Each structure stands twice: as C-alpha cells, then as structure tokens.
Amino acid sequence: MSATLSTEQMIAAGREMAEAWRVMDWRKVADMFAADGVLHSMMVEPIVGREAVYKRVAGLGDGLESITLNIHHMGVIDGILYMERTDEFVIRGKAGSAPVVGVLEFEGPLIKVWREYYDRAHLLKAMGLAEDFDGKTR
C-alpha cells in the first residue's frame, strides 16, 4: 500500500502540475500519473493509462504557444485535491481562456484519477476549433 500524501503534499503536487503545463513538459505531466491513471474531462470518455495521458496532452500541445493554469482556489477535502482555476492559452496565435475545476485523487505520490469540469463548447470556441480534438488525441 502506498503512503498517503498530506494536504501540503497534494497542494504541492497541484502546483507542480500547473508548472509542468506552463513549461509545456508533456512527459512530466504524464509521469505524474500512476501507470493506470485516468484523465477524465467529464464530457468525453476518460483517457486511461500514463502513455494514453501523454498522447492526449502532447496532442493538445500541437500549436500551443503558451498556457497558464491560473489557480484561484485549491484545497483538500476528504483526501481529494480540488483546484478551481482559469486556463489561459495562446494556440495558433489565438488567445483564449476557460474556467475549470480539477479534482485529483492520488495513489501514493501519483495521480490515480484527475477529473476536469468545464464547458467543452466554450473551450473549443476559445481554442478557435470548429471540431473537437478528442478523437485525434486518443
């Protein structure tokens, strides 16, 4: 059984994840997940497995010039990390942003499940996309 993270360690992991996104280190993002970890944008089917997570985030990085996960509030309730944020990005010269709530469950020091709650239509419009990238990044 893996050791349980403290509240402070979970919050530090949330900040480490946000920094990995800011520097667009997709390998680091994926490596923060358990081997069988899940990334689930709640309006599409979950991405399962560290390498599938890598394929998704690296695919999202295509055309991405910058991204910042601006954390407004972050805390731990019942052993789960909650992160309210606004993601600001520039993709193919188009600036956009989307409000998001991320919910992260840990297994030892690694992310077991990361659920993302946001308005998908808003995100796609902010990214300047006419069609969803979901199928292309699986």
Coordinates of C-alpha atoms in Angstrom, one line a residue:
M1 CA 0.0 0.0 0.0
S2 CA 1.4 3.4 -1.0
A3 CA 1.8 6.1 1.7
T4 CA -1.0 8.7 1.8
L5 CA 0.0 12.2 0.9
S6 CA -0.5 15.0 3.3
T7 CA -2.7 18.0 2.4
E8 CA 0.5 20.1 1.9
Q9 CA 2.0 17.4 -0.4
M10 CA -1.2 17.2 -2.5
I11 CA -1.3 21.0 -2.9
A12 CA 2.4 21.0 -3.9
A13 CA 1.6 18.3 -6.5
G14 CA -1.2 20.5 -7.9
R15 CA 1.2 23.4 -8.2
E16 CA 3.9 21.1 -9.7
M17 CA 1.3 20.0 -12.3
A18 CA 0.4 23.6 -13.1
E19 CA 4.1 24.4 -13.6
A20 CA 4.6 21.4 -15.9
W21 CA 1.7 22.7 -18.1
R22 CA 3.2 26.2 -18.1
V23 CA 6.5 25.0 -19.4
M24 CA 4.7 22.5 -21.7
D25 CA 6.6 19.5 -20.4
W26 CA 4.1 16.9 -21.5
R27 CA 6.3 14.0 -20.4
K28 CA 6.3 15.4 -16.8
V29 CA 2.6 15.9 -16.9
A30 CA 2.1 12.2 -17.9
D31 CA 4.7 10.9 -15.4
M32 CA 2.8 12.5 -12.5
F33 CA 0.1 9.9 -13.2
A34 CA 0.0 6.3 -12.0
A35 CA 0.7 3.7 -14.7
D36 CA -3.1 3.0 -14.9
G37 CA -4.0 6.6 -14.0
V38 CA -7.1 8.3 -15.5
L39 CA -7.5 11.8 -17.0
H40 CA -11.2 12.4 -17.4
S41 CA -12.7 15.5 -19.0
M42 CA -16.2 14.7 -17.8
M43 CA -17.9 15.4 -21.1
V44 CA -15.9 12.8 -23.1
E45 CA -14.7 9.3 -22.4
P46 CA -11.8 9.0 -19.9
I47 CA -8.2 8.6 -21.0
V48 CA -6.8 5.6 -19.2
G49 CA -3.1 4.9 -18.7
R50 CA 0.0 7.1 -18.4
E51 CA 1.0 6.7 -22.0
A52 CA -2.5 7.5 -23.2
V53 CA -2.4 10.6 -21.0
Y54 CA 0.9 11.5 -22.6
K55 CA -0.6 11.1 -26.1
R56 CA -3.6 13.4 -25.1
V57 CA -1.6 16.2 -23.5
A58 CA 1.1 16.1 -26.2
G59 CA -1.6 16.2 -28.8
L60 CA -3.2 19.2 -27.1
G61 CA 0.3 20.9 -27.2
D62 CA 0.2 20.8 -31.0
G63 CA 0.0 24.5 -32.0
L64 CA 0.0 25.7 -28.4
E65 CA 2.3 28.7 -27.9
S66 CA 1.6 29.2 -24.2
I67 CA -0.6 28.0 -21.4
T68 CA -1.0 29.1 -17.8
L69 CA -3.2 27.3 -15.3
N70 CA -4.2 30.3 -13.0
I71 CA -5.2 28.7 -9.7
H72 CA -7.8 30.7 -7.8
H73 CA -8.5 28.2 -5.0
M74 CA -7.0 24.9 -4.1
G75 CA -7.7 22.7 -1.1
V76 CA -8.1 19.1 0.1
I77 CA -11.5 17.7 1.2
D78 CA -11.8 14.1 2.3
G79 CA -8.3 13.3 0.9
I80 CA -9.1 14.7 -2.6
L81 CA -7.5 17.8 -4.1
Y82 CA -9.8 20.4 -5.6
M83 CA -8.4 23.1 -7.9
E84 CA -10.5 26.0 -9.2
R85 CA -8.7 27.8 -12.0
T86 CA -8.8 29.7 -15.2
D87 CA -6.7 28.2 -18.0
E88 CA -5.3 31.0 -20.3
F89 CA -3.6 30.0 -23.5
V90 CA -2.4 31.0 -26.9
I91 CA -2.9 28.4 -29.7
R92 CA -2.0 29.1 -33.3
G93 CA -1.9 32.9 -32.5
K94 CA -5.4 32.9 -30.9
A95 CA -5.6 33.8 -27.2
G96 CA -8.3 32.2 -25.1
S97 CA -9.3 31.1 -21.6
A98 CA -11.6 28.7 -19.9
P99 CA -12.8 28.3 -16.3
V100 CA -12.1 24.8 -14.9
V101 CA -12.4 22.8 -11.8
G102 CA -10.0 19.9 -11.5
V103 CA -10.5 17.1 -8.9
L104 CA -7.4 14.9 -8.3
E105 CA -7.3 11.6 -6.4
F106 CA -3.8 10.3 -5.5
E107 CA -2.4 6.9 -5.1
G108 CA 0.8 7.5 -3.1
P109 CA 2.6 10.3 -4.8
L110 CA 1.0 9.7 -8.2
I111 CA -2.4 10.9 -9.7
K112 CA -4.8 8.0 -9.8
V113 CA -7.7 10.0 -11.3
W114 CA -7.9 13.6 -12.5
R115 CA -11.4 14.8 -13.3
E116 CA -11.9 18.1 -15.2
Y117 CA -15.2 20.0 -15.2
Y118 CA -15.6 22.8 -17.7
D119 CA -17.8 23.9 -20.6
R120 CA -16.4 22.0 -23.6
A121 CA -18.1 24.1 -26.2
H122 CA -16.7 27.2 -24.6
L123 CA -13.2 25.7 -24.6
L124 CA -13.3 24.6 -28.2
K125 CA -14.5 28.1 -29.3
A126 CA -11.8 29.7 -27.2
M127 CA -9.2 27.5 -28.9
G128 CA -10.6 28.5 -32.3
L129 CA -11.6 24.9 -33.2
A130 CA -14.5 24.0 -35.3
E131 CA -14.3 20.3 -34.3
D132 CA -13.4 18.5 -31.1
F133 CA -9.8 17.3 -30.8
D134 CA -10.9 14.3 -28.6
G135 CA -10.7 11.6 -31.3
K136 CA -7.4 12.9 -32.7
T137 CA -5.6 12.8 -29.4
R138 CA -6.5 9.3 -28.2

